[in-house]
Amino acid sequence: MPRKPTRRGQLKKPQPAFSRLARSMALVTSARKVKQQSVNSPVHRKVPPKFNGSSKEKHDTTQAKREESHSSSEDEDFSSEDDIEGVVQADFAFFDPKPDDFHGVKVLMQTYLDNKEWDLSGLVDLILQQTTVGTVIKIEDDEDNGVYGFVTALNLQRYKDFKCMMELKEFLLTMCQDTEIKDNLRSYLGEQAVDVGLLISQRVVNLPPQLLPPMYDGLFDEISWATEDEPTKELRKSFCFKYYLLVSKIYKHKNGDQKKKGSSSSEEAIIYLKPEDEIFHNLSAWSFCFPLRTQQVTTNELKDYRSMGLVMAVNATSIPTFRQQLHSLIDET
């Protein structure tokens, strides 16, 4: 079924008007010197047809991607010499992943596991081979067809024997220092892996936040469809997730532990690089942080913060709440 536009109009960069979410977006965008922008962004996503007793058409969508060279994904987007007025018009669309998107997705994943040398190419291959569940964001009719973001969920059991997954599991277990949480993590990566989806969402820093609700709605709708549409019982079961595991990044205040106990300072204990991460974090069953070695952007506003990795476990039963809260959050911008 062809994609349909879900939103049109002028999308403006969010301003710091609520909680730590807008604050995080404003600080990170400022850190990369991204100009004020207005984006005309009709969003396209896969939508289910009216139910007629058959679900074969649910994922009959056109794939329209080509290889891109998006080598400066977070530092140069929407800030070219032609962008004199700081305004860019862009028509973003959602597409199924395909092999030609390899370079663009890999660029967005460069620091997914900090500075670890691992089989990143192998993970990117898995992301692009899974076309049933997963979406890449591109600018419609763009000659370069650069990848501006993507989202997917991979079953840990289904891909457990791939080198990239084994290295990812080893990395997470090494980074986790809390004994109780480490036991939970080991269980997710081991005996419970069949029920766990590794939720990966990466994008350029100044992608319009209005794209987030339809992007995540599309992901979780596709997961639901896959439990019915996949050709084999094994594949259908592989999308019956009970838990999601997420790996992300935050800025944590150097005195964050003291701030949790109460402080008159206006500084937040945590600044989230992705607005949806605060929602996931609040809904998580457990989580842990670990220090990053990768060089991060520093500004005067962030001088009292350190970059940290954040691992979160979210029950699938919390996803409807996540979706509702994400829509409410973006609607407030």
Tab-separated table of C-alpha atoms in Angstrom:
chain	number	residue	atom	x	y	z
A	1	MET	CA	0.000	0.000	0.000
A	2	PRO	CA	1.437	3.440	-0.897
A	3	ARG	CA	2.520	5.767	1.857
A	4	LYS	CA	0.233	8.653	2.745
A	5	PRO	CA	1.162	12.131	3.976
A	6	THR	CA	0.288	12.543	7.620
A	7	ARG	CA	1.321	16.124	8.237
A	8	ARG	CA	1.962	19.276	6.247
A	9	GLY	CA	2.927	22.787	7.187
A	10	GLN	CA	5.703	24.874	8.601
A	11	LEU	CA	7.711	22.978	11.195
A	12	LYS	CA	9.885	25.120	13.394
A	13	LYS	CA	12.771	24.164	15.626
A	14	PRO	CA	11.433	23.694	19.168
A	15	GLN	CA	12.104	26.343	21.751
A	16	PRO	CA	13.002	25.601	25.416
A	17	ALA	CA	9.470	25.993	26.741
A	18	PHE	CA	8.987	22.865	28.816
A	19	SER	CA	10.927	20.576	31.124
A	20	ARG	CA	14.392	19.322	30.288
A	21	LEU	CA	13.301	17.987	26.906
A	22	ALA	CA	13.250	21.227	24.963
A	23	ARG	CA	16.284	22.364	26.948
A	24	SER	CA	18.243	19.377	25.710
A	25	MET	CA	17.278	19.942	22.079
A	26	ALA	CA	18.111	23.635	22.300
A	27	LEU	CA	21.494	23.082	23.924
A	28	VAL	CA	22.615	20.338	21.577
A	29	THR	CA	21.453	22.210	18.497
A	30	SER	CA	23.248	25.316	19.721
A	31	ALA	CA	26.380	23.292	20.361
A	32	ARG	CA	26.531	22.346	16.704
A	33	LYS	CA	25.770	25.915	15.559
A	34	VAL	CA	22.719	24.847	13.604
A	35	LYS	CA	20.835	27.852	12.258
A	36	GLN	CA	17.224	28.683	13.024
A	37	GLN	CA	15.166	26.836	10.459
A	38	SER	CA	11.672	26.380	9.125
A	39	VAL	CA	11.000	23.072	7.409
A	40	ASN	CA	8.069	22.256	5.176
A	41	SER	CA	7.792	18.605	6.091
A	42	PRO	CA	4.977	16.465	4.760
A	43	VAL	CA	5.519	13.177	6.545
A	44	HIS	CA	4.816	9.892	4.791
A	45	ARG	CA	4.343	6.639	6.641
A	46	LYS	CA	3.014	3.175	6.081
A	47	VAL	CA	-0.589	2.886	7.217
A	48	PRO	CA	-2.797	-0.200	7.518
A	49	PRO	CA	-5.584	-0.668	4.975
A	50	LYS	CA	-9.135	-1.156	6.110
A	51	PHE	CA	-9.430	-4.681	7.388
A	52	ASN	CA	-11.095	-6.931	4.825
A	53	GLY	CA	-10.178	-10.329	6.165
A	54	SER	CA	-6.728	-10.289	4.601
A	55	SER	CA	-3.559	-8.595	5.771
A	56	LYS	CA	-1.348	-9.310	2.769
A	57	GLU	CA	-1.347	-5.691	1.610
A	58	LYS	CA	-0.223	-4.141	4.858
A	59	HIS	CA	3.409	-3.835	3.854
A	60	ASP	CA	3.070	-3.440	0.108
A	61	THR	CA	5.026	-0.211	0.065
A	62	THR	CA	7.318	1.267	-2.549
A	63	GLN	CA	11.011	1.189	-1.750
A	64	ALA	CA	12.756	4.277	-3.072
A	65	LYS	CA	16.256	4.615	-1.695
A	66	ARG	CA	19.683	5.064	-3.250
A	67	GLU	CA	23.195	5.178	-1.796
A	68	GLU	CA	24.073	8.464	-0.174
A	69	SER	CA	27.161	10.217	1.108
A	70	HIS	CA	25.946	11.777	4.314
A	71	SER	CA	29.395	11.938	5.925
A	72	SER	CA	28.771	14.986	8.091
A	73	SER	CA	25.410	13.972	9.463
A	74	GLU	CA	25.229	16.006	12.654
A	75	ASP	CA	27.509	18.953	11.983
A	76	GLU	CA	26.506	20.348	8.599
A	77	ASP	CA	22.851	19.534	7.992
A	78	PHE	CA	20.775	22.571	7.005
A	79	SER	CA	23.775	24.903	7.366
A	80	SER	CA	25.268	25.205	3.876
A	81	GLU	CA	26.485	28.428	2.269
A	82	ASP	CA	23.228	28.551	0.295
A	83	ASP	CA	21.294	28.688	3.554
A	84	ILE	CA	21.910	32.418	3.881
A	85	GLU	CA	18.657	33.164	5.647
A	86	GLY	CA	18.874	30.078	7.878
A	87	VAL	CA	15.665	28.678	6.362
A	88	VAL	CA	15.380	25.387	4.491
A	89	GLN	CA	12.359	23.836	2.835
A	90	ALA	CA	12.438	20.030	2.944
A	91	ASP	CA	9.939	17.285	2.233
A	92	PHE	CA	10.811	14.346	4.469
A	93	ALA	CA	9.432	10.896	3.763
A	94	PHE	CA	9.604	7.474	5.397
A	95	PHE	CA	10.872	4.495	3.377
A	96	ASP	CA	11.576	0.824	3.881
A	97	PRO	CA	15.294	0.139	4.435
A	98	LYS	CA	17.322	-1.346	1.591
A	99	PRO	CA	21.012	-2.206	0.990
A	100	ASP	CA	21.706	1.066	-0.830
A	101	ASP	CA	21.239	2.898	2.474
A	102	PHE	CA	24.260	1.157	4.009
A	103	HIS	CA	26.642	4.118	4.110
A	104	GLY	CA	24.081	6.592	5.430
A	105	VAL	CA	22.936	4.295	8.242
A	106	LYS	CA	26.520	3.390	9.170
A	107	VAL	CA	27.440	7.064	9.483
A	108	LEU	CA	24.590	7.594	11.949
A	109	MET	CA	25.756	4.545	13.929
A	110	GLN	CA	29.458	5.467	14.204
A	111	THR	CA	29.441	6.062	17.978
A	112	TYR	CA	26.576	3.730	18.902
A	113	LEU	CA	28.935	1.740	21.147
A	114	ASP	CA	31.155	4.687	22.023
A	115	ASN	CA	34.634	4.248	20.508
A	116	LYS	CA	34.596	0.452	20.530
A	117	GLU	CA	35.979	-1.311	17.468
A	118	TRP	CA	33.401	-3.890	16.547
A	119	ASP	CA	31.437	-5.333	13.657
A	120	LEU	CA	29.309	-2.256	13.051
A	121	SER	CA	28.961	-3.114	9.364
A	122	GLY	CA	27.427	-6.424	10.352
A	123	LEU	CA	24.763	-4.712	12.471
A	124	VAL	CA	23.980	-2.240	9.685
A	125	ASP	CA	23.495	-5.200	7.327
A	126	LEU	CA	20.977	-6.740	9.739
A	127	ILE	CA	19.098	-3.432	10.010
A	128	LEU	CA	18.823	-3.084	6.238
A	129	GLN	CA	17.937	-6.733	5.588
A	130	GLN	CA	14.932	-6.504	7.918
A	131	THR	CA	12.495	-4.636	5.697
A	132	THR	CA	9.332	-5.852	7.442
A	133	VAL	CA	10.046	-3.743	10.517
A	134	GLY	CA	12.127	-0.605	10.157
A	135	THR	CA	12.100	2.811	8.511
A	136	VAL	CA	14.643	5.233	7.085
A	137	ILE	CA	13.987	8.959	6.792
A	138	LYS	CA	15.073	10.752	3.642
A	139	ILE	CA	14.257	13.918	1.740
A	140	GLU	CA	11.819	13.153	-1.024
A	141	ASP	CA	13.190	13.544	-4.566
A	142	ASP	CA	16.642	14.461	-3.206
A	143	GLU	CA	19.350	13.586	-5.728
A	144	ASP	CA	21.775	12.567	-2.984
A	145	ASN	CA	19.082	10.616	-1.109
A	146	GLY	CA	20.929	11.079	2.175
A	147	VAL	CA	19.718	9.166	5.215
A	148	TYR	CA	18.617	11.614	7.913
A	149	GLY	CA	17.412	9.060	10.417
A	150	PHE	CA	16.162	5.528	10.918
A	151	VAL	CA	14.430	3.333	13.467
A	152	THR	CA	14.204	-0.446	13.846
A	153	ALA	CA	13.841	-3.263	16.380
A	154	LEU	CA	15.906	-6.461	16.148
A	155	ASN	CA	15.124	-9.654	18.042
A	156	LEU	CA	18.136	-10.561	20.205
A	157	GLN	CA	17.527	-14.293	19.946
A	158	ARG	CA	17.023	-14.306	16.184
A	159	TYR	CA	20.403	-12.663	15.592
A	160	LYS	CA	22.303	-14.047	18.611
A	161	ASP	CA	24.907	-15.912	16.556
A	162	PHE	CA	26.003	-12.902	14.511
A	163	LYS	CA	29.365	-11.449	15.461
A	164	CYS	CA	27.972	-7.930	15.835
A	165	MET	CA	25.361	-9.086	18.349
A	166	MET	CA	27.864	-11.080	20.383
A	167	GLU	CA	30.169	-8.044	20.542
A	168	LEU	CA	27.285	-5.746	21.485
A	169	LYS	CA	26.262	-8.058	24.340
A	170	GLU	CA	29.848	-8.267	25.585
A	171	PHE	CA	30.158	-4.478	25.520
A	172	LEU	CA	26.948	-3.886	27.488
A	173	LEU	CA	27.827	-6.465	30.135
A	174	THR	CA	31.271	-4.900	30.518
A	175	MET	CA	29.832	-1.400	30.906
A	176	CYS	CA	27.234	-2.379	33.524
A	177	GLN	CA	28.668	-2.027	37.031
A	178	ASP	CA	25.519	-2.568	39.100
A	179	THR	CA	25.311	-6.226	40.170
A	180	GLU	CA	21.519	-6.453	40.315
A	181	ILE	CA	20.990	-4.664	37.017
A	182	LYS	CA	23.740	-6.740	35.430
A	183	ASP	CA	21.820	-9.890	36.349
A	184	ASN	CA	18.738	-8.437	34.643
A	185	LEU	CA	20.788	-7.464	31.621
A	186	ARG	CA	22.368	-10.908	31.393
A	187	SER	CA	18.897	-12.435	31.483
A	188	TYR	CA	17.676	-10.145	28.684
A	189	LEU	CA	20.701	-11.077	26.587
A	190	GLY	CA	20.394	-14.778	27.399
A	191	GLU	CA	17.369	-16.836	28.419
A	192	GLN	CA	14.870	-14.017	27.763
A	193	ALA	CA	16.436	-12.901	24.486
A	194	VAL	CA	13.622	-14.412	22.420
A	195	ASP	CA	11.272	-11.814	23.925
A	196	VAL	CA	13.618	-8.812	23.658
A	197	GLY	CA	13.792	-6.302	20.831
A	198	LEU	CA	16.892	-4.138	20.453
A	199	LEU	CA	15.283	-0.798	19.602
A	200	ILE	CA	17.685	1.373	17.617
A	201	SER	CA	16.836	4.944	16.637
A	202	GLN	CA	19.485	7.256	15.187
A	203	ARG	CA	19.125	10.555	13.337
A	204	VAL	CA	20.738	13.881	12.586
A	205	VAL	CA	20.537	16.283	15.504
A	206	ASN	CA	18.269	18.876	13.897
A	207	LEU	CA	15.683	16.617	12.329
A	208	PRO	CA	12.251	18.206	12.923
A	209	PRO	CA	10.812	16.690	16.122
A	210	GLN	CA	7.374	16.576	14.501
A	211	LEU	CA	8.626	13.515	12.628
A	212	LEU	CA	9.048	11.534	15.854
A	213	PRO	CA	5.426	10.535	16.626
A	214	PRO	CA	4.663	9.126	13.146
A	215	MET	CA	8.102	7.485	13.046
A	216	TYR	CA	7.553	5.593	16.295
A	217	ASP	CA	3.886	4.932	15.516
A	218	GLY	CA	5.013	3.372	12.252
A	219	LEU	CA	7.591	1.207	14.015
A	220	PHE	CA	5.232	-0.202	16.624
A	221	ASP	CA	2.438	-0.653	14.074
A	222	GLU	CA	4.817	-2.633	11.852
A	223	ILE	CA	5.845	-4.794	14.795
A	224	SER	CA	2.188	-5.560	15.432
A	225	TRP	CA	1.571	-6.341	11.764
A	226	ALA	CA	4.639	-8.583	11.601
A	227	THR	CA	3.212	-10.818	14.326
A	228	GLU	CA	0.399	-11.587	11.864
A	229	ASP	CA	1.912	-11.134	8.410
A	230	GLU	CA	5.276	-12.890	8.494
A	231	PRO	CA	5.291	-16.107	6.411
A	232	THR	CA	6.443	-18.491	9.146
A	233	LYS	CA	5.456	-19.061	12.763
A	234	GLU	CA	9.077	-18.567	13.835
A	235	LEU	CA	9.283	-15.148	12.183
A	236	ARG	CA	5.931	-14.064	13.541
A	237	LYS	CA	7.003	-15.049	17.040
A	238	SER	CA	10.272	-13.130	16.670
A	239	PHE	CA	8.292	-9.881	16.692
A	240	CYS	CA	6.202	-10.735	19.766
A	241	PHE	CA	8.344	-8.537	21.959
A	242	LYS	CA	7.743	-8.384	25.691
A	243	TYR	CA	10.664	-6.037	26.334
A	244	TYR	CA	12.732	-3.455	24.483
A	245	LEU	CA	16.391	-2.693	25.107
A	246	LEU	CA	17.694	0.743	24.124
A	247	VAL	CA	21.214	2.186	24.013
A	248	SER	CA	21.447	5.964	23.886
A	249	LYS	CA	23.467	8.963	25.089
A	250	ILE	CA	22.831	11.725	27.603
A	251	TYR	CA	24.644	14.544	29.370
A	252	LYS	CA	24.719	13.959	33.108
A	253	HIS	CA	25.539	16.696	35.608
A	254	LYS	CA	28.799	16.109	37.434
A	255	ASN	CA	26.881	16.520	40.688
A	256	GLY	CA	23.899	14.564	39.407
A	257	ASP	CA	23.607	12.289	42.435
A	258	GLN	CA	23.395	15.252	44.802
A	259	LYS	CA	20.796	16.916	42.560
A	260	LYS	CA	18.535	13.890	42.862
A	261	LYS	CA	18.401	14.541	46.602
A	262	GLY	CA	17.238	18.101	46.062
A	263	SER	CA	18.887	21.284	44.887
A	264	SER	CA	17.918	24.896	44.332
A	265	SER	CA	19.982	24.999	41.132
A	266	SER	CA	18.075	25.450	37.880
A	267	GLU	CA	20.418	23.030	36.134
A	268	GLU	CA	18.959	19.654	35.265
A	269	ALA	CA	20.578	16.451	36.521
A	270	ILE	CA	20.251	14.932	33.031
A	271	ILE	CA	20.056	16.489	29.581
A	272	TYR	CA	18.616	14.123	27.004
A	273	LEU	CA	19.979	14.325	23.463
A	274	LYS	CA	16.749	12.807	22.138
A	275	PRO	CA	13.481	14.110	23.605
A	276	GLU	CA	11.851	10.671	23.535
A	277	ASP	CA	14.621	9.246	25.742
A	278	GLU	CA	13.261	10.999	28.810
A	279	ILE	CA	9.929	9.280	28.263
A	280	PHE	CA	11.587	5.912	27.756
A	281	HIS	CA	13.754	6.540	30.836
A	282	ASN	CA	10.766	7.383	33.025
A	283	LEU	CA	8.957	4.262	31.831
A	284	SER	CA	11.952	1.936	32.047
A	285	ALA	CA	11.918	-1.136	34.276
A	286	TRP	CA	15.633	-0.606	34.900
A	287	SER	CA	18.505	1.365	33.433
A	288	PHE	CA	22.171	2.162	33.898
A	289	CYS	CA	24.701	4.723	32.713
A	290	PHE	CA	28.337	4.412	31.756
A	291	PRO	CA	31.004	7.015	30.885
A	292	LEU	CA	31.794	7.655	27.230
A	293	ARG	CA	35.270	8.003	25.812
A	294	THR	CA	34.219	9.436	22.473
A	295	GLN	CA	34.904	13.157	22.174
A	296	GLN	CA	31.607	14.980	22.613
A	297	VAL	CA	30.546	18.517	21.712
A	298	THR	CA	31.204	20.886	24.618
A	299	THR	CA	29.751	24.333	25.192
A	300	ASN	CA	29.688	26.732	28.093
A	301	GLU	CA	26.198	25.486	28.957
A	302	LEU	CA	27.524	21.930	29.190
A	303	LYS	CA	30.725	22.647	31.082
A	304	ASP	CA	29.350	21.015	34.247
A	305	TYR	CA	28.101	17.931	32.411
A	306	ARG	CA	29.778	14.726	31.279
A	307	SER	CA	28.662	12.607	28.336
A	308	MET	CA	27.313	9.218	29.338
A	309	GLY	CA	25.900	6.150	27.675
A	310	LEU	CA	22.382	5.205	28.780
A	311	VAL	CA	20.963	1.685	28.571
A	312	MET	CA	17.231	1.248	29.245
A	313	ALA	CA	14.886	-1.713	29.473
A	314	VAL	CA	11.244	-0.906	28.697
A	315	ASN	CA	8.336	-3.331	29.010
A	316	ALA	CA	6.255	-3.660	25.864
A	317	THR	CA	3.161	-2.979	27.975
A	318	SER	CA	4.473	0.581	28.454
A	319	ILE	CA	4.605	1.350	24.727
A	320	PRO	CA	1.017	2.683	24.427
A	321	THR	CA	1.837	5.137	27.217
A	322	PHE	CA	5.062	6.088	25.454
A	323	ARG	CA	3.235	6.784	22.214
A	324	GLN	CA	0.623	8.926	23.925
A	325	GLN	CA	3.207	10.912	25.884
A	326	LEU	CA	5.363	11.454	22.794
A	327	HIS	CA	2.404	12.860	20.869
A	328	SER	CA	1.552	15.145	23.788
A	329	LEU	CA	5.141	16.300	24.063
A	330	ILE	CA	5.523	17.201	20.388
A	331	ASP	CA	2.094	18.825	20.247
A	332	GLU	CA	3.280	21.248	22.931
A	333	THR	CA	6.193	22.513	20.838
